[in-house]
Coordinates of N, CA and C in Angstrom, one line a residue:
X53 N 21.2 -5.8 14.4 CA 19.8 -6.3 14.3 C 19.3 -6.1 12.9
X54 N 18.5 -7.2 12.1 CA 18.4 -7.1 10.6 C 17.1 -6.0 10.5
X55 N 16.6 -5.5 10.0 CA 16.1 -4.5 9.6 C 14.9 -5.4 9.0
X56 N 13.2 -5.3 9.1 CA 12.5 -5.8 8.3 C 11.0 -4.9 8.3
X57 N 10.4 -5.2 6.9 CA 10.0 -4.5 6.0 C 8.6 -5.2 6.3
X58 N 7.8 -4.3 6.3 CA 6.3 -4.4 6.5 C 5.3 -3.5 5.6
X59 N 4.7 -4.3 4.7 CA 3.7 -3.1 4.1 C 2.5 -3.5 4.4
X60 N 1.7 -2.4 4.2 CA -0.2 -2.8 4.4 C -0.5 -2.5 3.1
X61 N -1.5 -3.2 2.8 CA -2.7 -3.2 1.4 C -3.8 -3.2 1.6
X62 N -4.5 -2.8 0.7 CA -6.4 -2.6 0.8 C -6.6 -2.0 0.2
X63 N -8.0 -1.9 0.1 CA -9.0 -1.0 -0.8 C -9.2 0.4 -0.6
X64 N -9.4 1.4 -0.5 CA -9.6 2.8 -0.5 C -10.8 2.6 0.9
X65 N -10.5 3.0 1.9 CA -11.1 3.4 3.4 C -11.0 1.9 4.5
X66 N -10.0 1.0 4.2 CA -9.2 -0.1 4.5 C -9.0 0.2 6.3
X67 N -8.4 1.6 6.5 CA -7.6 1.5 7.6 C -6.4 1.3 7.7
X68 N -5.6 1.4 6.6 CA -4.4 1.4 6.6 C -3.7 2.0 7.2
X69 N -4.0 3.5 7.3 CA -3.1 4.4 7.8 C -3.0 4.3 9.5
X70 N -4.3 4.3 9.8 CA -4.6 4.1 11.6 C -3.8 2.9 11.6
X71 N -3.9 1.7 11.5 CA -3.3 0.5 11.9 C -1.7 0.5 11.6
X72 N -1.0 1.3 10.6 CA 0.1 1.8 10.6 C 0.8 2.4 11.9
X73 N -0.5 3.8 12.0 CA 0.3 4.8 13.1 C 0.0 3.6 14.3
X74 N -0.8 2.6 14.3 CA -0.9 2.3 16.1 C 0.4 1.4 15.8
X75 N 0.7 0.6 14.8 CA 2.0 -0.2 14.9 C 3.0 0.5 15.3
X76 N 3.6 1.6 14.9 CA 4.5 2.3 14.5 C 4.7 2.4 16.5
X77 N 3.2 2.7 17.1 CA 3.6 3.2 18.9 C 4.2 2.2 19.2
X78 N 3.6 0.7 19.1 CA 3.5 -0.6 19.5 C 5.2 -0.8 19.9
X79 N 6.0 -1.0 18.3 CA 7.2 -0.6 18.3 C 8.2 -0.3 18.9
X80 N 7.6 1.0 18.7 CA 8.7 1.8 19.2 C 8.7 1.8 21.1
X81 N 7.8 1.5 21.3 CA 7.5 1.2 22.6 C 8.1 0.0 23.2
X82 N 8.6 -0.6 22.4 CA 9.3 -2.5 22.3 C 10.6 -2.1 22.4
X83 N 11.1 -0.3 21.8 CA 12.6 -0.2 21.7 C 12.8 -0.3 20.7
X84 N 11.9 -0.4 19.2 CA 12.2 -0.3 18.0 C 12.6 0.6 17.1
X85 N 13.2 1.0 16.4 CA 13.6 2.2 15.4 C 12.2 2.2 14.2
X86 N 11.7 2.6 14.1 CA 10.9 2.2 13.0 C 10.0 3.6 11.8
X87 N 10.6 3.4 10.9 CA 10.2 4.5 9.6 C 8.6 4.2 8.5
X88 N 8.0 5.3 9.1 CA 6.4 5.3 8.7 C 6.5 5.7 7.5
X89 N 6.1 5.1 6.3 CA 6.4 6.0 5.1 C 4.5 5.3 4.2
X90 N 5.1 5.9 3.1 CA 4.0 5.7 2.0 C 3.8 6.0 0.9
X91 N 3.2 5.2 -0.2 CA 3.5 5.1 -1.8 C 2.1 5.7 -2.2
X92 N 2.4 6.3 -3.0 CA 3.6 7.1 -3.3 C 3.6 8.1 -2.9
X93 N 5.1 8.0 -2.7 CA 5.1 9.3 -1.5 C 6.7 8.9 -1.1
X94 N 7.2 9.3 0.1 CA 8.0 8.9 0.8 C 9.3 9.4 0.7
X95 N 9.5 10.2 -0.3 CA 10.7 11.2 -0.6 C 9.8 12.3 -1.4
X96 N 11.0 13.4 -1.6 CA 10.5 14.4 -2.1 C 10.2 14.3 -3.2
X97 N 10.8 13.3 -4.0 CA 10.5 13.1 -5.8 C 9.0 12.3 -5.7
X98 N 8.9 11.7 -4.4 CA 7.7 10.9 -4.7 C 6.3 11.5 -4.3
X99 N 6.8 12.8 -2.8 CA 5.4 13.3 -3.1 C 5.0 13.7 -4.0
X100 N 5.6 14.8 -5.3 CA 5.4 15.3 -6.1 C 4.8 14.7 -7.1
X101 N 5.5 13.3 -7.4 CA 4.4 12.1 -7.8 C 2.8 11.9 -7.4
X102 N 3.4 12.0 -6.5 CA 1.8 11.9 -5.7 C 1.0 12.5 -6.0
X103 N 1.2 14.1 -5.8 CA 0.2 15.3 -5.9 C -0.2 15.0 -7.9
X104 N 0.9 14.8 -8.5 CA 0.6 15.0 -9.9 C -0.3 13.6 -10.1
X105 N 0.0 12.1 -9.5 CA -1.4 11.6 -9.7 C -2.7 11.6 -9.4
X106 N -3.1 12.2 -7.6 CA -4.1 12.6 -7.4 C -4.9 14.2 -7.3
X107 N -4.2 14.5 -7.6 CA -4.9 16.2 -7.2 C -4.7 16.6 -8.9
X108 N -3.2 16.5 -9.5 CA -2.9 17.6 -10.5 C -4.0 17.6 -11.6
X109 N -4.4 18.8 -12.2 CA -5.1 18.6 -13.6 C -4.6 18.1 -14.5
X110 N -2.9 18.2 -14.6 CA -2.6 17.6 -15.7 C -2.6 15.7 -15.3
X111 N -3.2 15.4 -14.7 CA -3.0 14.3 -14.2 C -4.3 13.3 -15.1
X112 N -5.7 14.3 -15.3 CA -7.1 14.2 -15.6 C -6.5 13.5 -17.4
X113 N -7.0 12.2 -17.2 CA -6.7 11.9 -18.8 C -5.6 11.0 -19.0
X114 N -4.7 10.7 -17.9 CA -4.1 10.1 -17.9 C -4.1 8.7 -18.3
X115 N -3.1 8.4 -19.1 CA -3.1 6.7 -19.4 C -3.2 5.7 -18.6
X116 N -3.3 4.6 -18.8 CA -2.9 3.4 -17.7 C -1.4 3.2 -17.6
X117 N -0.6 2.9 -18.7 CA 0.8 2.8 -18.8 C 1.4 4.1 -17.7
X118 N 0.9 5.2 -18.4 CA 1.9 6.5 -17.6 C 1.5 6.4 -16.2
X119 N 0.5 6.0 -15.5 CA -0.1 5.6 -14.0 C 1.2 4.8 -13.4
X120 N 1.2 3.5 -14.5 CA 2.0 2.4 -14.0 C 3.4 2.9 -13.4
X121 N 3.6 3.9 -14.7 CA 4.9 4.0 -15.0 C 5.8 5.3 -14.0
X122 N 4.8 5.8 -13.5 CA 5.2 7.0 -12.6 C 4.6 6.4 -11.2
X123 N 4.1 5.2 -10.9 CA 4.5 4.9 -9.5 C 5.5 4.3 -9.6
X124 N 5.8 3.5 -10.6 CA 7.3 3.2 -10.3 C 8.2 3.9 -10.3
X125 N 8.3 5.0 -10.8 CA 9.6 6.0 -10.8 C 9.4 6.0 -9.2
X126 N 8.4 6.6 -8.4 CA 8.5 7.1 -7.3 C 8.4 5.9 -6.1
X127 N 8.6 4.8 -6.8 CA 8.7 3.4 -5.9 C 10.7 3.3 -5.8
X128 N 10.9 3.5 -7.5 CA 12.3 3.3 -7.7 C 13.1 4.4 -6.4
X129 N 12.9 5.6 -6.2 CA 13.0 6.3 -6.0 C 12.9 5.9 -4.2
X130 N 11.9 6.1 -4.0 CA 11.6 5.3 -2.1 C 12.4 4.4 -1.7
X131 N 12.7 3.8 -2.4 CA 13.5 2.4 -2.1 C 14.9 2.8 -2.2
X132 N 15.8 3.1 -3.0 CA 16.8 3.4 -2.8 C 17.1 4.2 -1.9
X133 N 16.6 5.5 -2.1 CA 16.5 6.6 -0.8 C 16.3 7.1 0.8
X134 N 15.5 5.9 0.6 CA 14.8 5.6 1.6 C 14.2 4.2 2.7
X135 N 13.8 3.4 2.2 CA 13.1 2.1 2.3 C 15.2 1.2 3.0
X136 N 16.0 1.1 1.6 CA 16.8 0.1 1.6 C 17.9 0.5 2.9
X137 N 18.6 2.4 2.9 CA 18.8 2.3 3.3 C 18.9 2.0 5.2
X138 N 17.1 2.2 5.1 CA 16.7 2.0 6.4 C 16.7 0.6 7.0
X139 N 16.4 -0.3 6.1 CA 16.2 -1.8 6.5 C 18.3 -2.2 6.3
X140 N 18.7 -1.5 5.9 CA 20.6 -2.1 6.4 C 21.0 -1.1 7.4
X141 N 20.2 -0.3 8.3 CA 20.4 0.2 9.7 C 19.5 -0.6 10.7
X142 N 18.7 -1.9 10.4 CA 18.4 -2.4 11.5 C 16.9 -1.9 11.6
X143 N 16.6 -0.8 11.1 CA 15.4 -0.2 11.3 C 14.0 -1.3 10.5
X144 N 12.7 -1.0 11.3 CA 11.8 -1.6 10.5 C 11.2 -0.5 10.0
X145 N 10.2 -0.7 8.4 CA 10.1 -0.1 7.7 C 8.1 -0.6 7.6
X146 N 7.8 0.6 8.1 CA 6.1 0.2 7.7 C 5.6 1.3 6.4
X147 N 5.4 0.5 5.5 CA 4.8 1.4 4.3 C 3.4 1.1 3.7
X148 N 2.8 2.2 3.7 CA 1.4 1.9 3.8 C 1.6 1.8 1.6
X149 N 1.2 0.4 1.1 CA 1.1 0.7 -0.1 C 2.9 0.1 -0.6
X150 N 2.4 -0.6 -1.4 CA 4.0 -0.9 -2.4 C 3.8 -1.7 -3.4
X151 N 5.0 -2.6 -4.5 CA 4.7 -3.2 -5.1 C 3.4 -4.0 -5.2
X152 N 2.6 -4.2 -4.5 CA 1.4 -5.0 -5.0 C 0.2 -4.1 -5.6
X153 N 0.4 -2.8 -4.9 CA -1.1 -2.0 -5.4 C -1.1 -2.0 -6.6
X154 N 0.3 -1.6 -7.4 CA 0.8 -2.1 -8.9 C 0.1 -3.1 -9.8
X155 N 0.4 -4.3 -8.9 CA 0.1 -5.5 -9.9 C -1.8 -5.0 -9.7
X156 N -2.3 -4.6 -8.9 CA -3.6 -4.8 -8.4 C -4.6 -3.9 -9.2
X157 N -3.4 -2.4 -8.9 CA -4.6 -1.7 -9.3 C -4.6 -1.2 -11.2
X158 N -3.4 -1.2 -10.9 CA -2.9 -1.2 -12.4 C -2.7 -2.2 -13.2
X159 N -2.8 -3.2 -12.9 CA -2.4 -4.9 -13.5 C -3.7 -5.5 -13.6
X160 N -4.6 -5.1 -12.5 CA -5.8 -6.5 -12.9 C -6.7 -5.2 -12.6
X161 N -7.0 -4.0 -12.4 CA -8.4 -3.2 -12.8 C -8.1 -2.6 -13.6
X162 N -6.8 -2.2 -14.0 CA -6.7 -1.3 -15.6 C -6.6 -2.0 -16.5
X163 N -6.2 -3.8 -16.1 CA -5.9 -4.4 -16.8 C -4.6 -4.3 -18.1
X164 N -3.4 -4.3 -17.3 CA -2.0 -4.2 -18.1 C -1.9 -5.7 -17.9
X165 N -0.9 -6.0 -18.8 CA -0.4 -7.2 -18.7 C 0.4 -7.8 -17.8
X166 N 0.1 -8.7 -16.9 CA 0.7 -8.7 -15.3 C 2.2 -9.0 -15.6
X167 N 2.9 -9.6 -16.8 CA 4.4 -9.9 -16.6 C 4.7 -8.3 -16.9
X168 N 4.0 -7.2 -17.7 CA 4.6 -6.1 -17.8 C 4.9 -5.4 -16.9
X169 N 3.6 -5.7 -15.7 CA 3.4 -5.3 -14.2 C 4.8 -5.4 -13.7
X170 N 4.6 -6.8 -13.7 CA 5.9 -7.2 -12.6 C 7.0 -7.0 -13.2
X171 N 7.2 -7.2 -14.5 CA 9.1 -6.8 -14.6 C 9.0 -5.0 -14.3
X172 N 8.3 -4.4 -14.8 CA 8.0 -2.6 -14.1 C 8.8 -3.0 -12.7
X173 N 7.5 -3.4 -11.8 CA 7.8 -3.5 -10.7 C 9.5 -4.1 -9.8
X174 N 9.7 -5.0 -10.6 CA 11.3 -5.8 -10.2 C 12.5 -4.6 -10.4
X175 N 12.3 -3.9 -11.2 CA 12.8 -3.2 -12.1 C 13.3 -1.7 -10.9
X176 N 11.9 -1.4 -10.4 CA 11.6 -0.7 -9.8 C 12.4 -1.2 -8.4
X177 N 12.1 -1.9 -7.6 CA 12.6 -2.5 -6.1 C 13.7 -3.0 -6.5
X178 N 14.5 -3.5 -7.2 CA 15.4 -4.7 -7.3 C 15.4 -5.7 -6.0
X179 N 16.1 -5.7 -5.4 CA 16.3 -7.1 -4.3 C 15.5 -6.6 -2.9
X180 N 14.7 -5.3 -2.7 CA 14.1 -4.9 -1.5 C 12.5 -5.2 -2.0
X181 N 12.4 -6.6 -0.8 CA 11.0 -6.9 -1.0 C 10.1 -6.9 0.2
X182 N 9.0 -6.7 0.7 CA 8.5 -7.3 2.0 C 9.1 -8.4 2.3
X183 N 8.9 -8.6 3.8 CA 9.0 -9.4 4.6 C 7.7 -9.8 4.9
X184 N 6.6 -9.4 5.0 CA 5.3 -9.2 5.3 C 4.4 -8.6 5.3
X185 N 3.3 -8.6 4.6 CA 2.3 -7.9 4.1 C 1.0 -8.4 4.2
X186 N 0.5 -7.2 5.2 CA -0.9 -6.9 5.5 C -2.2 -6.9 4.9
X187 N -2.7 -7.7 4.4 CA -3.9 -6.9 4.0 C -5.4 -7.0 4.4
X188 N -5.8 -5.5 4.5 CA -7.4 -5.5 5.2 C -7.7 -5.9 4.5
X189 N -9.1 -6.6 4.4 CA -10.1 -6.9 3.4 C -11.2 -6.5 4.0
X190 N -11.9 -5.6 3.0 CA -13.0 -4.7 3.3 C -14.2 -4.8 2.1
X191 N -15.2 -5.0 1.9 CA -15.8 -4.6 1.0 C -15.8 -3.5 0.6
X192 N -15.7 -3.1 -1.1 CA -15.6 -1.7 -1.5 C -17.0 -0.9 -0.8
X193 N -17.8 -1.5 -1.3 CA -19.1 -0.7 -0.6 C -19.2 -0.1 0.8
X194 N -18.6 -0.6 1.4 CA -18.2 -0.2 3.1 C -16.9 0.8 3.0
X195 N -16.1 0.6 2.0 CA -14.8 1.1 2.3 C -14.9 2.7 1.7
X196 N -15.5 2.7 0.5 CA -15.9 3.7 -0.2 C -16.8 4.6 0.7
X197 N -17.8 4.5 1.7 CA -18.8 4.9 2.4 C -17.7 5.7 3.4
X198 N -16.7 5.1 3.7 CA -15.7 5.4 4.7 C -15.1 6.9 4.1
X199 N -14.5 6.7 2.8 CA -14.0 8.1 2.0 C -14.9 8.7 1.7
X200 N -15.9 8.3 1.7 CA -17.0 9.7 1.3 C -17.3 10.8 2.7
X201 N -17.1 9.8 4.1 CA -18.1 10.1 5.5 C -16.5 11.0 5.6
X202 N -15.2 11.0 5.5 CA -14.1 11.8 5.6 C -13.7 12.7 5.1
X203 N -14.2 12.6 3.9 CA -14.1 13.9 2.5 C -14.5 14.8 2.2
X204 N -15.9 14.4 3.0 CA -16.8 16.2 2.4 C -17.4 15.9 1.1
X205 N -16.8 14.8 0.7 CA -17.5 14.7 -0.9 C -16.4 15.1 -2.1
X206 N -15.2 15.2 -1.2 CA -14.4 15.5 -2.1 C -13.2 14.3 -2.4
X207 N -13.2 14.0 -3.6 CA -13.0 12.5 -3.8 C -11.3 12.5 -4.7
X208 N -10.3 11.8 -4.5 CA -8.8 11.9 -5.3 C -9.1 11.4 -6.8
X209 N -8.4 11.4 -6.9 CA -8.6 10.9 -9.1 C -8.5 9.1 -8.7
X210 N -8.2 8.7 -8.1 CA -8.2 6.9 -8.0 C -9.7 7.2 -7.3
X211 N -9.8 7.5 -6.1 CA -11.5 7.2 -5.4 C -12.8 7.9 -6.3
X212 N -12.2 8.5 -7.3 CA -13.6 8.7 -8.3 C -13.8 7.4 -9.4
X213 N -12.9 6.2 -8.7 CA -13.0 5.2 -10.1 C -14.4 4.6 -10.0
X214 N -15.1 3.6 -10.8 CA -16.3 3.4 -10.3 C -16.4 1.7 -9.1
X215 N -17.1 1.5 -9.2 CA -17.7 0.7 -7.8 C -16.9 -0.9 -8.3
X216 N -17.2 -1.1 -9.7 CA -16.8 -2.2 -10.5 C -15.1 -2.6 -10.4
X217 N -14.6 -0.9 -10.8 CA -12.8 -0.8 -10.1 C -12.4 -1.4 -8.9
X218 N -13.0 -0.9 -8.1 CA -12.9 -1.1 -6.9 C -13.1 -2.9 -6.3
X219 N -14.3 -3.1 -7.4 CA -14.5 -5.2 -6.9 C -13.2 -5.9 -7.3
X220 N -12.6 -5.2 -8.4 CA -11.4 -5.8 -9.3 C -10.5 -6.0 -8.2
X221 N -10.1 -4.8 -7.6 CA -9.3 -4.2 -6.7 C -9.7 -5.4 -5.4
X222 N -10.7 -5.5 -5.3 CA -10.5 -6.4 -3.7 C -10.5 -8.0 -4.5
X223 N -10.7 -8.5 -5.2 CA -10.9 -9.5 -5.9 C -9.1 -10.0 -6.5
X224 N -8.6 -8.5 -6.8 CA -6.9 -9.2 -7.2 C -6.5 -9.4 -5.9
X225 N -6.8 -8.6 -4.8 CA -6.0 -8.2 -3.5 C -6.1 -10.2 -2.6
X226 N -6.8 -11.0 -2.8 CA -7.1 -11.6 -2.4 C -6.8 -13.0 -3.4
X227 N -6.6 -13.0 -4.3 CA -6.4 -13.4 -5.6 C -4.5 -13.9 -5.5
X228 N -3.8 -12.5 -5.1 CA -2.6 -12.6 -5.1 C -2.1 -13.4 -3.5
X229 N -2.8 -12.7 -2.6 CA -2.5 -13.2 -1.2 C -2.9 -14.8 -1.0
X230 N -3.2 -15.6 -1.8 CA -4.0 -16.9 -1.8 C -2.5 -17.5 -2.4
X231 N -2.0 -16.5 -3.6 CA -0.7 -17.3 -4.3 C 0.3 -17.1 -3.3
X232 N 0.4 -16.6 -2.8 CA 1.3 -15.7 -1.9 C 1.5 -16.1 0.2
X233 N 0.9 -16.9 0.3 CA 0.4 -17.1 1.7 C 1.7 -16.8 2.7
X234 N 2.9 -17.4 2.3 CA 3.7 -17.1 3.1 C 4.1 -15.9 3.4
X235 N 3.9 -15.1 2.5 CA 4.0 -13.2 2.8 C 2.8 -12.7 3.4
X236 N 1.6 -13.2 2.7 CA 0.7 -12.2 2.7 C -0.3 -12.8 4.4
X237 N -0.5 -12.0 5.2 CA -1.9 -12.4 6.5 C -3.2 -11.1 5.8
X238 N -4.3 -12.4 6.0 CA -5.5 -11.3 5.4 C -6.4 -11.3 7.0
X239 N -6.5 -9.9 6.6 CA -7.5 -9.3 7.9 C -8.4 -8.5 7.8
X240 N -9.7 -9.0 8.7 CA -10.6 -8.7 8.2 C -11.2 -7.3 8.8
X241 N -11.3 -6.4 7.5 CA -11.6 -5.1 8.2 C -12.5 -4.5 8.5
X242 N -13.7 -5.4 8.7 CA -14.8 -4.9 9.5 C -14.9 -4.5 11.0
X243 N -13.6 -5.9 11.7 CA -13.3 -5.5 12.9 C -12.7 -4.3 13.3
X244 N -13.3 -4.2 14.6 CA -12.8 -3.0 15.3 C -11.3 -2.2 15.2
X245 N -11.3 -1.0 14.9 CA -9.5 -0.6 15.2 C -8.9 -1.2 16.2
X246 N -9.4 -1.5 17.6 CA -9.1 -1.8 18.5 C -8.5 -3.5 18.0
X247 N -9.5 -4.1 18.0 CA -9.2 -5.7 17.5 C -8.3 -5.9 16.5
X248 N -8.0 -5.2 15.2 CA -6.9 -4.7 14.0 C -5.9 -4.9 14.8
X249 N -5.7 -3.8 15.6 CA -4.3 -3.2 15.9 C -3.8 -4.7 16.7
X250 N -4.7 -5.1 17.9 CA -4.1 -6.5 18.3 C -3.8 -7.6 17.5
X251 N -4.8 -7.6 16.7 CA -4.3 -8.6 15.4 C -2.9 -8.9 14.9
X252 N -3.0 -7.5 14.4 CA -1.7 -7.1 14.0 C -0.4 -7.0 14.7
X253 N -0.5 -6.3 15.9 CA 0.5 -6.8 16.8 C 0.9 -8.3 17.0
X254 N 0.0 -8.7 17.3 CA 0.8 -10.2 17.4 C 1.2 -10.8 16.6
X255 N 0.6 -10.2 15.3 CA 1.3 -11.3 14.0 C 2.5 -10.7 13.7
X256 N 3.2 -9.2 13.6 CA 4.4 -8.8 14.0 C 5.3 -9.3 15.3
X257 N 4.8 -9.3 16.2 CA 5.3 -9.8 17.2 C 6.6 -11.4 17.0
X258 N 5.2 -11.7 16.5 CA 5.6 -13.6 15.8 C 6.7 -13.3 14.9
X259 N 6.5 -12.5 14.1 CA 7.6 -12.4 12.7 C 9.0 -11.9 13.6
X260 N 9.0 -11.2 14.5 CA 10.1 -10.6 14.9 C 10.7 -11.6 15.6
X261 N 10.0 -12.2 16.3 CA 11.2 -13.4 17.1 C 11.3 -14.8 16.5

């Protein structure tokens, strides 16, 4: 059985992760094998990526280039490790976050030059690409309200960017999925988790058969 690749995208308090974990039951409940992962993140080299772009002090000051350039290590890294060999076992692969937050968040809010973006990115994945990709669309001002009501007030080094970041961010996200139609389903994330998760289900459903 072929193995296929599912990522979600959005804005910072999207719902990615919930709509993830309910796919992931959905699934597996179908009889599916299916590997929850997340960027960056997803191996041991990538959480440490992780923690050094959101939490670490040495992190504070950081470039745009070096942002770019250390999710891709830890993209390069997922994918080989992780991601490819999973999708040539048959398994489906739901990753919250991949190649596109790149072109998005780093390509059109930090504004790098998007062929730089993408050959990074190519570079990074070689031939492991989605099969389909999710994205909520949320208004930042809603989404942001969401990370503050969960945090305490305590915010990662990307959710301290300002409000203007964040328009960029739903404005490429929507931008790309327009060029993109046959990968990308946009959903609207004001609806209920309840209505999401059906959403979603059925539009996987469709892809699988």
């Amino acid at each position: 059985m072929k193995g296929l690749f599912i990522t979600f995208e959005g804005g910072e308090g999207s719902g990615k992760s919930t709509q993830i974990s309910a796919l992931k039951k959905r699934l597996e409940e179908a009889g599916r094998e299916v590997i929850e992962t997340r960027e960056p993140g997803g191996t041991q080299l990538g959480e440490s990526i992780r923690h050094l772009l959101q939490y670490d002090e040495a992190g504070k000051g950081m470039s745009a280039e070096s942002e770019l350039l250390l999710f891709a290590a830890s993209r390069a890294q997922h994918v080989r490790e992780l991601i490819a060999p999973a999708l040539a076992a048959g398994k489906i692969v739901l990753c919250d976050r991949f190649l596109d937050s790149s072109a998005i968040y780093q390509g059109v809010a930090r504004v790098i030059d998007a062929r730089q973006v993408k050959a990074i990115n190519e570079f990074a994945v070689g031939p492991t690409k989605p099969d389909l990709t999710i994205l909520i669309d949320l208004s930042p001002e809603v989404g942001l309200a969401r990370v503050r009501a969960r945090s305490n007030g305590e915010f990662d080094r990307m959710e301290q960017e300002s409000l203007e970041f964040f328009q960029a961010v739903r404005t490429g996200y929507l931008d790309i999925a327009a060029v993109e139609p046959e990968r990308f389903t946009v959903l609207d994330g004001n609806q209920s988790v309840k209505e999401l998760s059906e959403s979603i289900g059925a539009i996987v459903d469709a892809k699988i058969s």
